[in-house]
Amino acid sequence: MTAYLKLDHIDKVFTRGAASTEVLKDINLTIEKGEYVSIIGHSGCGKSTLLNIIAGLTGATTGGVLLENREVNSPGPDRAVVFQNHSLLPWLTVYENVRLGVDKVFARTKSRAERDAWVMHNLNLVQMAHARDKRPSEISGGMKQRVGIARALAMEPKVLLLDEPFGALDALTRAHLQDSVMALHQKLCNTILMITHDVDEAVLLSDRIVMMTNGPSARIGEVLEVPLARPRKRLELATNATYLKCRQRVLEFLYERHRFVEAA
Amino acid sequence: MQPCGRPLGGRIVLIMPEKGFSMNMPATKIELETAAPAAVAAPVVALTPKRPPRAETYARMARETAVRVIPPLVVIALLTLVWELVCRRAGSALPPPSKVFNDTKELIFDPFFDHGGIDKGLFWHLSASLQRVALGYSLSAIAGIALGVLVGQSVWAMRGLDPLFQVLRTIPPLAWLPLSLAAFRDGQPSAIFVIFITSIWPIIINTAVGIRNIPQDYRNVAAVVQLNPLEFFAKIMIPAAAPYIFTGLRIGIGLSWLAIVAAEMLIGGVGIGFFIWDAWNSSHISEIILALFDVGIVGFVLDRLIAGLGKVVTRGTAQN
């Protein structure tokens, strides 16, 4: 299969006055259509910067991002982002938050009624249709993130970018939402790129895990294939040898070979 | 340590959520099911005991109102009493409240008379002042928000304009009046200009702060959705900055009411400011006191109006 999303020799240098810090160095990665790829690394290794570069919210210093062989360097709905802190607009209802993107993306291709149906369809996908008229302040953190996912899905992105989507949630909600995302991936076959710092989450959800070395000048240290059949069941995997081996590999990478150094 | 701690931690994460997950939905459903029959059954049984709670709510509301209304009333009564006692003595420069009331009874109970010229009821004076404020303040709200957006959005506009604003905003309202009289050669536009120039600064500055404080997240959302600048302005910028904008608008309306009374004293014609000045010239001290009272009430109402409007518009924005 040819590359669907391609990160081509991405470097990122932040310059402030005379001082400049190299955050990312020579990032190369190809992602196939329908693949679920996680990027894992210690905090401060530039994971989020990388995601922002792919989303087009930050520019790469050198190198570029190719989506279906076309360079993308500005943000757009074809690379919808689910932000860590949900980023729902508090003055809009759940429905209006999703509708905002839908109205923009399908302004010409869908009628008003079709757009309305499409918003409800996506809210149904994340089981949030019942809260359509609530404001973000009236729903729980997990629900907000579901709406965030619905908003991103509703834009029919070519690549769905998840920026530590479950980071701010408690463990129970997180697991519940992970299962939902897995089910959605199974159903819609999206191409998904997820930033995470949770090893279990990475192994459970991903087809491949990209492990980043510590910054500054973070590189891709290792890419691990997760050869587990889908659909995956959380409980069954707990004792699955392949699962445990993958988990072990990631843990070794993170905690032995690239131990997080606080002083750095 | 790690092989021990990690799988354990993993197991907790793995097993607990499944329970939480599978139980979560039925649990809420059960709650609903049990809650619904109870609600249906309750009115039948609790028809009589339902009234006391309602009476209780009224009692509570009455108590809350009393807590807010009684203290100021007591203070006002005390102050009036002190005033009466102090000004009652013969030869006192200011009239006591009883005399003020007797002198101004006509004005209080008939605010709508119109004997031509400037001999009009207080209603007409206040409404003339309010019209000037409405015009000047509307202009300053529009221009202030526009300039605030510019200054908040563009670093260069801020660098260029902010020092200018900081100096201009310290100029007292009345200092503008001679200049505007020279420019407009007429009292009416000059008064409106004074209102405008007085109330615009807090609106500009607060709007700019609000725009600068829009979270990067909202900007990112707008970028991903590809809102154009106009949509960004209407759908993100204004709602996100609305709490700040309304703070500016509220300060602005207060300042413009301050300015109009002073400006009208100088420009003459119909208006509450001139009414006060006219009363002073004819030594009607009681009328001055009545007018001050009215000015205070109207200013208070204007402030509450903008605050209330802000509350309605920014519902949901303040808390996240």
CSV table of N, CA, C and O in Angstrom, one decimal, chain A residues 35-90:
chain,number,residue,atom,x,y,z
A,35,GLU,N,-5.0,3.0,9.1
A,35,GLU,CA,-4.1,2.5,10.2
A,35,GLU,C,-4.4,3.3,11.5
A,35,GLU,O,-4.8,4.5,11.4
A,36,TYR,N,-4.1,2.7,12.6
A,36,TYR,CA,-4.2,3.4,13.9
A,36,TYR,C,-2.8,3.5,14.5
A,36,TYR,O,-2.2,2.5,14.8
A,37,VAL,N,-2.2,4.7,14.5
A,37,VAL,CA,-0.8,4.8,14.9
A,37,VAL,C,-0.8,5.7,16.1
A,37,VAL,O,-1.4,6.7,16.2
A,38,SER,N,0.0,5.2,17.1
A,38,SER,CA,0.2,6.0,18.4
A,38,SER,C,1.6,6.5,18.4
A,38,SER,O,2.5,5.9,18.0
A,39,ILE,N,1.7,7.7,18.9
A,39,ILE,CA,3.0,8.3,19.2
A,39,ILE,C,3.2,8.4,20.7
A,39,ILE,O,2.3,9.1,21.3
A,40,ILE,N,4.2,7.7,21.2
A,40,ILE,CA,4.3,7.7,22.7
A,40,ILE,C,5.7,8.3,23.0
A,40,ILE,O,6.7,8.1,22.2
A,41,GLY,N,5.8,8.9,24.1
A,41,GLY,CA,7.1,9.5,24.6
A,41,GLY,C,6.9,10.2,25.9
A,41,GLY,O,5.8,10.5,26.3
A,42,HIS,N,8.0,10.5,26.5
A,42,HIS,CA,7.9,11.2,27.8
A,42,HIS,C,7.4,12.7,27.5
A,42,HIS,O,7.5,13.2,26.4
A,43,SER,N,6.9,13.3,28.6
A,43,SER,CA,6.5,14.7,28.4
A,43,SER,C,7.6,15.5,28.0
A,43,SER,O,8.8,15.3,28.4
A,44,GLY,N,7.4,16.5,27.1
A,44,GLY,CA,8.4,17.4,26.7
A,44,GLY,C,9.2,16.9,25.5
A,44,GLY,O,10.2,17.5,25.1
A,45,CYS,N,8.8,15.7,24.9
A,45,CYS,CA,9.6,15.2,23.8
A,45,CYS,C,9.2,15.7,22.5
A,45,CYS,O,9.7,15.4,21.5
A,46,GLY,N,8.1,16.6,22.5
A,46,GLY,CA,7.7,17.2,21.3
A,46,GLY,C,6.6,16.4,20.5
A,46,GLY,O,6.3,16.7,19.4
A,47,LYS,N,5.9,15.5,21.3
A,47,LYS,CA,4.8,14.8,20.7
A,47,LYS,C,3.8,15.7,20.2
A,47,LYS,O,3.3,15.7,19.0
A,48,SER,N,3.4,16.6,21.1
A,48,SER,CA,2.3,17.6,20.7
A,48,SER,C,2.7,18.5,19.6
A,48,SER,O,1.9,18.9,18.8
A,49,THR,N,4.0,18.9,19.6
A,49,THR,CA,4.5,19.8,18.6
A,49,THR,C,4.4,19.0,17.2
A,49,THR,O,3.9,19.6,16.2
A,50,LEU,N,4.7,17.7,17.3
A,50,LEU,CA,4.6,17.0,16.0
A,50,LEU,C,3.1,16.9,15.5
A,50,LEU,O,2.9,17.1,14.4
A,51,LEU,N,2.2,16.7,16.5
A,51,LEU,CA,0.8,16.7,16.1
A,51,LEU,C,0.4,18.0,15.5
A,51,LEU,O,-0.4,18.1,14.5
A,52,ASN,N,0.8,19.1,16.2
A,52,ASN,CA,0.5,20.4,15.7
A,52,ASN,C,1.0,20.7,14.3
A,52,ASN,O,0.4,21.3,13.5
A,53,ILE,N,2.2,20.1,14.0
A,53,ILE,CA,2.8,20.3,12.7
A,53,ILE,C,1.9,19.5,11.7
A,53,ILE,O,1.6,20.1,10.6
A,54,ILE,N,1.5,18.3,12.0
A,54,ILE,CA,0.6,17.6,11.1
A,54,ILE,C,-0.7,18.3,10.9
A,54,ILE,O,-1.2,18.4,9.8
A,55,ALA,N,-1.2,18.8,12.0
A,55,ALA,CA,-2.5,19.5,11.9
A,55,ALA,C,-2.4,20.8,11.2
A,55,ALA,O,-3.4,21.4,10.7
A,56,GLY,N,-1.1,21.3,11.0
A,56,GLY,CA,-0.9,22.6,10.3
A,56,GLY,C,-1.0,23.8,11.3
A,56,GLY,O,-1.0,24.9,10.8
A,57,LEU,N,-1.1,23.5,12.6
A,57,LEU,CA,-1.3,24.6,13.5
A,57,LEU,C,0.1,25.3,13.8
A,57,LEU,O,0.2,26.4,14.2
A,58,THR,N,1.2,24.5,13.6
A,58,THR,CA,2.5,25.0,13.7
A,58,THR,C,3.2,24.6,12.4
A,58,THR,O,3.0,23.5,11.9
A,59,GLY,N,4.1,25.4,12.0
A,59,GLY,CA,4.9,25.1,10.8
A,59,GLY,C,6.1,24.3,11.2
A,59,GLY,O,6.7,24.5,12.2
A,60,ALA,N,6.5,23.4,10.3
A,60,ALA,CA,7.8,22.7,10.5
A,60,ALA,C,8.9,23.6,10.0
A,60,ALA,O,8.7,24.4,9.1
A,61,THR,N,10.1,23.5,10.7
A,61,THR,CA,11.2,24.3,10.3
A,61,THR,C,11.7,23.9,8.9
A,61,THR,O,11.9,24.6,8.0
A,62,THR,N,12.0,22.6,8.8
A,62,THR,CA,12.3,22.0,7.5
A,62,THR,C,11.4,20.7,7.3
A,62,THR,O,10.9,20.2,8.3
A,63,GLY,N,11.3,20.2,6.1
A,63,GLY,CA,10.5,19.0,5.9
A,63,GLY,C,9.1,19.4,5.8
A,63,GLY,O,8.7,20.5,5.9
A,64,GLY,N,8.3,18.4,5.5
A,64,GLY,CA,6.9,18.6,5.4
A,64,GLY,C,6.0,17.4,5.6
A,64,GLY,O,6.4,16.3,5.8
A,65,VAL,N,4.7,17.7,5.5
A,65,VAL,CA,3.7,16.7,5.7
A,65,VAL,C,3.0,16.4,4.3
A,65,VAL,O,2.5,17.4,3.7
A,66,LEU,N,2.9,15.2,3.9
A,66,LEU,CA,2.2,14.9,2.7
A,66,LEU,C,0.9,14.1,3.0
A,66,LEU,O,1.0,13.0,3.7
A,67,LEU,N,-0.2,14.5,2.5
A,67,LEU,CA,-1.4,13.8,2.7
A,67,LEU,C,-1.9,13.4,1.3
A,67,LEU,O,-2.2,14.3,0.5
A,68,GLU,N,-2.0,12.1,1.0
A,68,GLU,CA,-2.3,11.6,-0.3
A,68,GLU,C,-1.4,12.3,-1.3
A,68,GLU,O,-1.9,12.9,-2.3
A,69,ASN,N,-0.1,12.4,-1.0
A,69,ASN,CA,0.9,12.9,-1.9
A,69,ASN,C,0.8,14.4,-2.2
A,69,ASN,O,1.4,15.0,-3.1
A,70,ARG,N,-0.1,15.1,-1.4
A,70,ARG,CA,-0.1,16.6,-1.5
A,70,ARG,C,0.4,17.2,-0.2
A,70,ARG,O,0.0,16.8,0.8
A,71,GLU,N,1.2,18.2,-0.4
A,71,GLU,CA,1.7,18.8,0.8
A,71,GLU,C,0.7,19.6,1.5
A,71,GLU,O,-0.1,20.3,0.9
A,72,VAL,N,0.6,19.5,2.8
A,72,VAL,CA,-0.4,20.3,3.6
A,72,VAL,C,0.4,21.1,4.7
A,72,VAL,O,1.3,20.5,5.4
A,73,ASN,N,0.2,22.4,4.7
A,73,ASN,CA,0.9,23.1,5.7
A,73,ASN,C,0.1,24.2,6.4
A,73,ASN,O,0.5,25.1,7.0
A,74,SER,N,-1.3,24.1,6.2
A,74,SER,CA,-2.1,24.9,7.0
A,74,SER,C,-3.2,24.0,7.5
A,74,SER,O,-3.5,23.0,7.0
A,75,PRO,N,-3.9,24.5,8.6
A,75,PRO,CA,-4.9,23.6,9.2
A,75,PRO,C,-6.1,23.4,8.3
A,75,PRO,O,-6.4,24.3,7.5
A,76,GLY,N,-6.7,22.3,8.5
A,76,GLY,CA,-7.9,22.1,7.7
A,76,GLY,C,-8.7,20.9,8.2
A,76,GLY,O,-8.2,20.1,9.0
A,77,PRO,N,-10.0,20.8,7.8
A,77,PRO,CA,-10.9,19.8,8.3
A,77,PRO,C,-10.5,18.4,7.9
A,77,PRO,O,-11.0,17.4,8.4
A,78,ASP,N,-9.6,18.3,6.9
A,78,ASP,CA,-9.1,17.0,6.4
A,78,ASP,C,-8.2,16.3,7.5
A,78,ASP,O,-7.9,15.1,7.5
A,79,ARG,N,-7.7,17.2,8.4
A,79,ARG,CA,-6.9,16.6,9.5
A,79,ARG,C,-7.5,17.1,10.9
A,79,ARG,O,-6.9,17.9,11.6
A,80,ALA,N,-8.7,16.7,11.1
A,80,ALA,CA,-9.5,17.2,12.3
A,80,ALA,C,-8.7,16.7,13.6
A,80,ALA,O,-8.2,15.6,13.6
A,81,VAL,N,-8.7,17.6,14.6
A,81,VAL,CA,-8.0,17.3,15.8
A,81,VAL,C,-9.0,17.2,16.9
A,81,VAL,O,-10.0,17.9,17.1
A,82,VAL,N,-8.8,16.2,17.8
A,82,VAL,CA,-9.5,16.1,19.1
A,82,VAL,C,-8.5,16.5,20.1
A,82,VAL,O,-7.5,15.9,20.3
A,83,PHE,N,-8.8,17.7,20.7
A,83,PHE,CA,-7.8,18.3,21.6
A,83,PHE,C,-7.9,17.7,23.0
A,83,PHE,O,-9.0,17.2,23.4
A,84,GLN,N,-6.8,17.8,23.7
A,84,GLN,CA,-6.7,17.1,25.0
A,84,GLN,C,-7.8,17.7,25.9
A,84,GLN,O,-8.4,16.9,26.6
A,85,ASN,N,-8.0,19.0,25.9
A,85,ASN,CA,-8.9,19.6,26.9
A,85,ASN,C,-10.3,19.9,26.2
A,85,ASN,O,-10.9,20.9,26.4
A,86,HIS,N,-10.6,19.0,25.2
A,86,HIS,CA,-11.9,19.0,24.5
A,86,HIS,C,-12.1,20.3,23.7
A,86,HIS,O,-12.6,20.2,22.6
A,87,SER,N,-11.8,21.5,24.2
A,87,SER,CA,-11.9,22.7,23.4
A,87,SER,C,-13.2,22.9,22.8
A,87,SER,O,-13.3,23.4,21.7
A,88,LEU,N,-14.3,22.6,23.5
A,88,LEU,CA,-15.6,22.9,23.0
A,88,LEU,C,-15.9,24.4,23.3
A,88,LEU,O,-15.4,24.9,24.3
A,89,LEU,N,-16.6,25.0,22.5
A,89,LEU,CA,-16.9,26.4,22.7
A,89,LEU,C,-18.0,26.5,23.7
A,89,LEU,O,-19.1,26.0,23.5
A,90,PRO,N,-17.8,27.1,24.9
A,90,PRO,CA,-18.7,27.0,26.0
A,90,PRO,C,-20.0,27.8,25.7
A,90,PRO,O,-21.0,27.5,26.4
